[in-house]
């Protein structure tokens, strides 16, 4: 296990380094001059040059890269070009919404996928399987913003069970949580449907393995073998997909954030990008990269917890 | 009263009748061997008894077990019987255990299901059962995982799980086919001991008549879903009545082997000098030197043009590592390998590889299923460049191995196991090699198909002057096709000599153990001598022989 952790950690560091370079270079080649955008079209070249110097944009590339990385690591991400406030504070404010939203959506995704996948695999080829997988197919096909609007219409506007949009902030925990329920459901439905399909096919493949036959010969029923042996063996592909879904949910919630008027990370990046607020884009994207790499590290650890062949190679 | 009686059992899958009015009986404490080629319905019969037939199979007839009619039982009642009164073990020990579950828990599973024991109590019984199958506590903790055990050890865990609740009937489906002879002998001893001590009935499914002769009191022979002959072992194997049984016995008796040749003085075709290869074990600590295991430790051997040499040894003796090195697939740490004077190593030039071709064990896994046979057979041409007449050369190679030219346009799944192995040989022949390395090349084949493939190898050698390096754990096969033989153990060659002399008078303890472990057909010599006319030998003598064998 120690060796496994060590190699995974080294891979984690190397990926972070490589990703930060890619993010930095990508921002470098994006067209648009921040100083020009901030000052407007009528600014004189001298003013633009002065502002560039003030923002540190006239330094050589490698210096700016090191400066940025050092700042990122210490939480000093510079000032937003458009809002004139620290980037770190801007991102932190948005994370307070996006992280809990992602977490709730992931829990819901698992809560949808686990029973649906198990029921479908247990009744493989029968009516329950067809029904569950049919619903999953619809869940994947329906655009989530449309589903979100239906939720708002029925549960918020008609039944008044949840607010239709906006976010009151965590000073009112109950209200804040309530505001996140509908967006999380809208996010989780298609992801849960995808995960249910992955789980079902992994379970069905596992049920064809020799050790399932051995378990049946020991007296396990089909369903018993499914739960006692197949489920754990089918977890590896499910964990892989779940890790990828975290990334999709964290940054890809922008459409849902718009439907529910939520100040999330997705909207921040979108606005910053359209305003050429590249310093915000750079750090926000890097933060997403860190999150995704951290999640894949956690997924690797989870693999080893599930599979003894990884923690104790023969 | 019989423990199990099957009457007029027929099983149909789709339009295909896989079992046709099969009737069998097993008494308590009796061993019944079910023999026959693959696809003859042996496994289907056992799955029908267990109630584990594939979905969509229709079953007619009666299966009575301890007075209960099994075909009429509900699935819940069958689950209660399986593992408790009826135990089963399967052929492939490498995949028969759940890779994510500790071996103790897998053995205990039976007890927790049927005796409703708490985990700790079930584990205590599992410990005792594992001891019984020879996996003692000092080396085999309950907390081990299957991947930490060898094939033979895994098969013992599977047996421990199957007998944990003390079943009255054990069905063993080819339990030793995937194991080497020494391991096989251990597992067979264990099974006979269990039958003796626990009074179980045992149905032993095997394609190996020698195993049947050693273990069983009665034999039933199956062919295309029917029992064609059944009776006491000595009678069925000694005086077979059905032509299929006769043919099966004839195919099981391998020829006595080739005369030893005087090695020519000329430069050897293949020379291996002082080869060494070790592997790092997984580190236990992060710092400090890694422990290494030496798989091949200073091996030298040589093989002359046109010579057939055998390399035998039990699993883990270093055969595979040495084979990979000889094929130039793996680097070596010391020593030198030369093929026709050229150094063999992973980076050697492709054309230099052409004189040496290989045939592997698995006729199912060693072909790309999406390519036609013509392309599969022509694969070695990437070493030398595809000649313009490659299609006609593919046809010649196919006809050399006894396949029609039209086979070239078909896909590999359309062929049987024996045909696939012929295609593998055709693929080896196409580059006009001088040496063919046969790595367990007939181990996965039924006896009759094996006999055909061995005969084919003999003919090809005569016609084309090929040299063979025959790597196998099956001493009978090695004896039949090689002139000289090397015995390998713990990375070294421990004995070497003319094959017949080596097996008749083994000197090294390892060779002696290997020879002793080989199950023999009683009176194999008599049968071989009469293989043409088939005069059945005296059954009484065979009976005496087989008892001697068991003692």
Short mmCIF file of N, CA and C in Angstrom, two decimals, chain A residues 1-7 122 124-126 206 209-225 228-236 303 305-314, chain B residues 47 50-52 55 75-76 78-80 82-84 86-88 90-92 95-102 105-107 109-110 113-114 143-145 147-149 157-158 161-162 173 282-283 285-286:
data_model
loop_
_atom_site.label_atom_id
_atom_site.label_comp_id
_atom_site.label_asym_id
_atom_site.label_seq_id
_atom_site.Cartn_x
_atom_site.Cartn_y
_atom_site.Cartn_z
N UNK A 1 0.84 -1.21 0.00
CA UNK A 1 0.00 0.00 0.00
C UNK A 1 0.87 1.25 0.00
N UNK A 2 1.97 1.23 0.80
CA UNK A 2 2.83 2.40 0.91
C UNK A 2 3.42 2.78 -0.43
N UNK A 3 3.88 1.74 -1.16
CA UNK A 3 4.47 1.96 -2.46
C UNK A 3 3.45 2.50 -3.45
N UNK A 4 2.24 1.94 -3.38
CA UNK A 4 1.16 2.38 -4.25
C UNK A 4 0.86 3.86 -4.01
N UNK A 5 0.77 4.24 -2.71
CA UNK A 5 0.50 5.64 -2.37
C UNK A 5 1.60 6.55 -2.89
N UNK A 6 2.85 6.10 -2.75
CA UNK A 6 3.98 6.91 -3.17
C UNK A 6 3.94 7.17 -4.67
N UNK A 7 3.73 6.11 -5.47
CA UNK A 7 3.70 6.31 -6.93
C UNK A 7 2.51 7.19 -7.31
N UNK A 122 -30.32 -7.41 -11.81
CA UNK A 122 -30.95 -8.58 -11.19
C UNK A 122 -32.05 -9.13 -12.08
N UNK A 124 -32.23 -8.92 -15.36
CA UNK A 124 -31.70 -8.78 -16.71
C UNK A 124 -32.58 -9.45 -17.76
N UNK A 125 -32.96 -8.64 -18.77
CA UNK A 125 -33.76 -9.17 -19.87
C UNK A 125 -35.25 -9.23 -19.55
N UNK A 126 -35.59 -8.96 -18.31
CA UNK A 126 -37.01 -9.01 -17.96
C UNK A 126 -37.60 -7.61 -17.94
N UNK A 206 -19.74 -9.01 -14.76
CA UNK A 206 -19.21 -9.72 -13.60
C UNK A 206 -20.01 -10.99 -13.31
N UNK A 209 -18.72 -14.22 -14.64
CA UNK A 209 -17.40 -14.72 -14.23
C UNK A 209 -17.50 -16.07 -13.52
N UNK A 210 -16.40 -16.81 -13.58
CA UNK A 210 -16.36 -18.14 -12.95
C UNK A 210 -16.65 -18.10 -11.45
N UNK A 211 -16.17 -17.04 -10.76
CA UNK A 211 -16.33 -17.07 -9.30
C UNK A 211 -17.78 -16.87 -8.89
N UNK A 212 -18.59 -16.31 -9.79
CA UNK A 212 -20.02 -16.21 -9.49
C UNK A 212 -20.63 -17.61 -9.54
N UNK A 213 -20.19 -18.42 -10.51
CA UNK A 213 -20.65 -19.80 -10.61
C UNK A 213 -20.24 -20.57 -9.34
N UNK A 214 -18.99 -20.33 -8.88
CA UNK A 214 -18.54 -20.98 -7.65
C UNK A 214 -19.45 -20.59 -6.48
N UNK A 215 -19.76 -19.30 -6.39
CA UNK A 215 -20.61 -18.84 -5.29
C UNK A 215 -22.00 -19.48 -5.39
N UNK A 216 -22.51 -19.61 -6.62
CA UNK A 216 -23.81 -20.25 -6.81
C UNK A 216 -23.73 -21.71 -6.37
N UNK A 217 -22.60 -22.37 -6.67
CA UNK A 217 -22.45 -23.77 -6.27
C UNK A 217 -22.35 -23.91 -4.76
N UNK A 218 -21.98 -22.82 -4.07
CA UNK A 218 -21.94 -22.87 -2.61
C UNK A 218 -23.32 -22.62 -2.01
N UNK A 219 -24.27 -22.25 -2.87
CA UNK A 219 -25.62 -22.08 -2.37
C UNK A 219 -26.13 -20.64 -2.37
N UNK A 220 -25.35 -19.71 -2.92
CA UNK A 220 -25.84 -18.34 -3.04
C UNK A 220 -26.94 -18.30 -4.11
N UNK A 221 -27.98 -17.54 -3.84
CA UNK A 221 -28.98 -17.33 -4.88
C UNK A 221 -28.41 -16.34 -5.89
N UNK A 222 -29.09 -16.18 -7.02
CA UNK A 222 -28.60 -15.25 -8.04
C UNK A 222 -28.46 -13.85 -7.47
N UNK A 223 -29.52 -13.41 -6.78
CA UNK A 223 -29.49 -12.07 -6.20
C UNK A 223 -28.42 -11.99 -5.11
N UNK A 224 -28.29 -13.06 -4.33
CA UNK A 224 -27.28 -13.09 -3.28
C UNK A 224 -25.88 -12.94 -3.84
N UNK A 225 -25.61 -13.65 -4.93
CA UNK A 225 -24.29 -13.56 -5.57
C UNK A 225 -24.07 -12.17 -6.14
N UNK A 228 -23.37 -10.01 -2.97
CA UNK A 228 -22.21 -10.38 -2.16
C UNK A 228 -20.91 -10.40 -2.97
N UNK A 229 -20.98 -10.72 -4.25
CA UNK A 229 -19.75 -10.84 -5.04
C UNK A 229 -19.66 -9.88 -6.21
N UNK A 230 -20.74 -9.79 -7.00
CA UNK A 230 -20.65 -9.03 -8.24
C UNK A 230 -20.51 -7.53 -7.98
N UNK A 231 -21.26 -7.02 -6.98
CA UNK A 231 -21.30 -5.56 -6.77
C UNK A 231 -19.90 -5.01 -6.52
N UNK A 232 -19.17 -5.63 -5.62
CA UNK A 232 -17.84 -5.11 -5.29
C UNK A 232 -16.91 -5.20 -6.49
N UNK A 233 -17.02 -6.31 -7.23
CA UNK A 233 -16.16 -6.47 -8.41
C UNK A 233 -16.52 -5.50 -9.52
N UNK A 234 -17.77 -5.02 -9.51
CA UNK A 234 -18.21 -4.11 -10.57
C UNK A 234 -17.91 -2.65 -10.22
N UNK A 235 -17.37 -2.42 -9.01
CA UNK A 235 -17.22 -1.04 -8.54
C UNK A 235 -16.14 -0.24 -9.28
N UNK A 236 -15.10 -0.92 -9.79
CA UNK A 236 -13.99 -0.19 -10.39
C UNK A 236 -14.45 0.72 -11.55
N UNK A 303 -9.76 2.69 -5.52
CA UNK A 303 -9.48 1.43 -6.24
C UNK A 303 -8.75 0.46 -5.32
N UNK A 305 -8.57 0.42 -2.13
CA UNK A 305 -9.38 -0.07 -1.01
C UNK A 305 -10.29 -1.19 -1.48
N UNK A 306 -10.79 -1.08 -2.73
CA UNK A 306 -11.70 -2.10 -3.26
C UNK A 306 -10.91 -3.35 -3.65
N UNK A 307 -9.76 -3.16 -4.28
CA UNK A 307 -9.07 -4.29 -4.90
C UNK A 307 -7.75 -4.62 -4.21
N UNK A 308 -7.68 -5.74 -3.52
CA UNK A 308 -6.46 -6.10 -2.79
C UNK A 308 -5.26 -6.33 -3.71
N UNK A 309 -5.53 -6.62 -5.00
CA UNK A 309 -4.40 -6.86 -5.92
C UNK A 309 -3.59 -5.60 -6.11
N UNK A 310 -4.19 -4.41 -5.89
CA UNK A 310 -3.46 -3.16 -6.03
C UNK A 310 -2.67 -2.84 -4.76
N UNK A 311 -3.25 -3.17 -3.60
CA UNK A 311 -2.49 -2.80 -2.39
C UNK A 311 -1.52 -3.88 -1.98
N UNK A 312 -1.75 -5.15 -2.40
CA UNK A 312 -0.84 -6.22 -2.03
C UNK A 312 -0.50 -7.07 -3.25
N UNK A 313 0.32 -6.55 -4.17
CA UNK A 313 0.60 -7.36 -5.36
C UNK A 313 1.30 -8.65 -4.95
N UNK A 314 0.95 -9.74 -5.64
CA UNK A 314 1.52 -11.05 -5.27
C UNK A 314 2.99 -11.11 -5.60
N UNK B 47 -24.05 -29.71 -14.43
CA UNK B 47 -24.79 -28.47 -14.18
C UNK B 47 -26.28 -28.76 -14.01
N UNK B 50 -26.78 -29.81 -10.51
CA UNK B 50 -26.69 -28.67 -9.60
C UNK B 50 -27.84 -27.69 -9.79
N UNK B 51 -28.61 -27.85 -10.86
CA UNK B 51 -29.65 -26.87 -11.16
C UNK B 51 -29.07 -25.55 -11.62
N UNK B 52 -27.91 -25.59 -12.25
CA UNK B 52 -27.25 -24.37 -12.71
C UNK B 52 -27.12 -24.33 -14.23
N UNK B 55 -29.36 -20.18 -18.79
CA UNK B 55 -30.73 -19.74 -19.00
C UNK B 55 -31.23 -20.20 -20.36
N UNK B 75 -36.29 -22.92 -6.91
CA UNK B 75 -34.95 -22.36 -6.88
C UNK B 75 -34.46 -22.17 -5.43
N UNK B 76 -35.37 -21.75 -4.56
CA UNK B 76 -34.98 -21.56 -3.15
C UNK B 76 -34.53 -22.87 -2.51
N UNK B 78 -33.37 -25.46 -4.11
CA UNK B 78 -32.09 -25.84 -4.74
C UNK B 78 -30.93 -25.08 -4.09
N UNK B 79 -31.13 -23.78 -3.81
CA UNK B 79 -30.07 -22.99 -3.15
C UNK B 79 -29.72 -23.61 -1.81
N UNK B 80 -30.74 -24.13 -1.12
CA UNK B 80 -30.51 -24.72 0.19
C UNK B 80 -29.71 -26.02 0.07
N UNK B 82 -27.56 -26.80 -2.65
CA UNK B 82 -26.25 -26.49 -3.23
C UNK B 82 -25.30 -26.01 -2.15
N UNK B 83 -24.13 -26.59 -2.11
CA UNK B 83 -23.17 -26.17 -1.10
C UNK B 83 -23.34 -26.94 0.19
N UNK B 84 -24.58 -27.31 0.52
CA UNK B 84 -24.82 -28.03 1.75
C UNK B 84 -24.74 -29.54 1.51
N UNK B 86 -24.85 -30.85 -1.80
CA UNK B 86 -24.24 -31.02 -3.12
C UNK B 86 -23.10 -30.02 -3.27
N UNK B 87 -21.90 -30.50 -3.51
CA UNK B 87 -20.79 -29.56 -3.69
C UNK B 87 -20.25 -29.69 -5.11
N UNK B 88 -19.68 -28.59 -5.61
CA UNK B 88 -19.10 -28.68 -6.95
C UNK B 88 -17.84 -27.85 -7.04
N UNK B 90 -14.78 -26.56 -10.03
CA UNK B 90 -14.72 -26.33 -11.46
C UNK B 90 -13.29 -26.43 -11.98
N UNK B 91 -13.19 -26.38 -13.30
CA UNK B 91 -11.91 -26.63 -13.96
C UNK B 91 -10.86 -25.56 -13.69
N UNK B 92 -11.25 -24.31 -13.82
CA UNK B 92 -10.23 -23.26 -13.91
C UNK B 92 -9.99 -22.63 -12.54
N UNK B 95 -9.62 -18.61 -11.95
CA UNK B 95 -10.71 -17.64 -11.98
C UNK B 95 -11.90 -18.09 -11.12
N UNK B 96 -11.75 -19.21 -10.40
CA UNK B 96 -12.91 -19.75 -9.69
C UNK B 96 -13.17 -19.06 -8.36
N UNK B 97 -12.22 -18.23 -7.91
CA UNK B 97 -12.41 -17.57 -6.61
C UNK B 97 -12.60 -16.07 -6.82
N UNK B 98 -13.41 -15.49 -5.94
CA UNK B 98 -13.66 -14.05 -6.00
C UNK B 98 -12.36 -13.31 -5.66
N UNK B 99 -11.81 -12.53 -6.61
CA UNK B 99 -10.49 -11.91 -6.38
C UNK B 99 -10.49 -10.89 -5.25
N UNK B 100 -11.66 -10.40 -4.85
CA UNK B 100 -11.70 -9.34 -3.85
C UNK B 100 -12.06 -9.86 -2.46
N UNK B 101 -12.18 -11.19 -2.32
CA UNK B 101 -12.60 -11.71 -1.02
C UNK B 101 -11.50 -12.59 -0.45
N UNK B 102 -11.27 -12.47 0.86
CA UNK B 102 -10.24 -13.29 1.52
C UNK B 102 -10.61 -14.76 1.41
N UNK B 105 -12.93 -16.18 4.09
CA UNK B 105 -14.34 -15.82 3.94
C UNK B 105 -15.01 -16.62 2.83
N UNK B 106 -14.22 -16.96 1.79
CA UNK B 106 -14.83 -17.72 0.70
C UNK B 106 -15.16 -19.14 1.15
N UNK B 107 -14.27 -19.74 1.95
CA UNK B 107 -14.56 -21.08 2.47
C UNK B 107 -15.70 -21.00 3.47
N UNK B 109 -18.09 -18.97 3.51
CA UNK B 109 -19.36 -18.55 2.91
C UNK B 109 -20.40 -19.68 2.95
N UNK B 110 -19.95 -20.90 2.58
CA UNK B 110 -20.85 -22.05 2.58
C UNK B 110 -21.50 -22.24 3.96
N UNK B 113 -23.95 -19.46 4.94
CA UNK B 113 -25.21 -19.57 4.22
C UNK B 113 -26.08 -20.69 4.77
N UNK B 114 -25.46 -21.85 5.01
CA UNK B 114 -26.29 -23.02 5.31
C UNK B 114 -26.43 -23.29 6.80
N UNK B 143 -6.53 -14.63 5.86
CA UNK B 143 -6.67 -13.29 5.30
C UNK B 143 -5.99 -13.14 3.94
N UNK B 144 -5.44 -14.23 3.39
CA UNK B 144 -4.84 -14.12 2.06
C UNK B 144 -5.91 -13.91 1.01
N UNK B 145 -5.50 -13.30 -0.09
CA UNK B 145 -6.40 -13.15 -1.23
C UNK B 145 -6.01 -14.16 -2.31
N UNK B 147 -5.15 -13.97 -5.36
CA UNK B 147 -4.01 -13.67 -6.23
C UNK B 147 -2.68 -13.97 -5.56
N UNK B 148 -2.72 -14.21 -4.24
CA UNK B 148 -1.47 -14.51 -3.54
C UNK B 148 -1.17 -16.01 -3.52
N UNK B 149 -2.01 -16.81 -4.20
CA UNK B 149 -1.84 -18.26 -4.22
C UNK B 149 -1.59 -18.76 -5.65
N UNK B 157 -8.33 -24.30 -2.19
CA UNK B 157 -9.28 -23.42 -1.52
C UNK B 157 -10.69 -23.70 -2.04
N UNK B 158 -10.81 -23.88 -3.37
CA UNK B 158 -12.13 -24.15 -3.95
C UNK B 158 -12.68 -25.46 -3.39
N UNK B 161 -13.88 -24.96 0.12
CA UNK B 161 -15.19 -24.31 0.13
C UNK B 161 -16.30 -25.28 -0.21
N UNK B 162 -16.02 -26.18 -1.18
CA UNK B 162 -17.06 -27.11 -1.63
C UNK B 162 -17.36 -28.16 -0.57
N UNK B 173 -15.47 -30.99 -11.82
CA UNK B 173 -15.46 -30.86 -13.28
C UNK B 173 -14.04 -30.53 -13.74
N UNK B 282 7.96 -7.67 -5.27
CA UNK B 282 7.39 -6.40 -4.81
C UNK B 282 8.06 -5.97 -3.51
N UNK B 283 8.38 -4.67 -3.42
CA UNK B 283 9.11 -4.18 -2.26
C UNK B 283 8.25 -4.26 -1.02
N UNK B 285 9.56 -2.71 1.81
CA UNK B 285 9.83 -1.39 2.33
C UNK B 285 10.12 -0.47 1.15
N UNK B 286 9.94 0.84 1.37
CA UNK B 286 10.16 1.76 0.26
C UNK B 286 11.65 1.92 -0.03
#
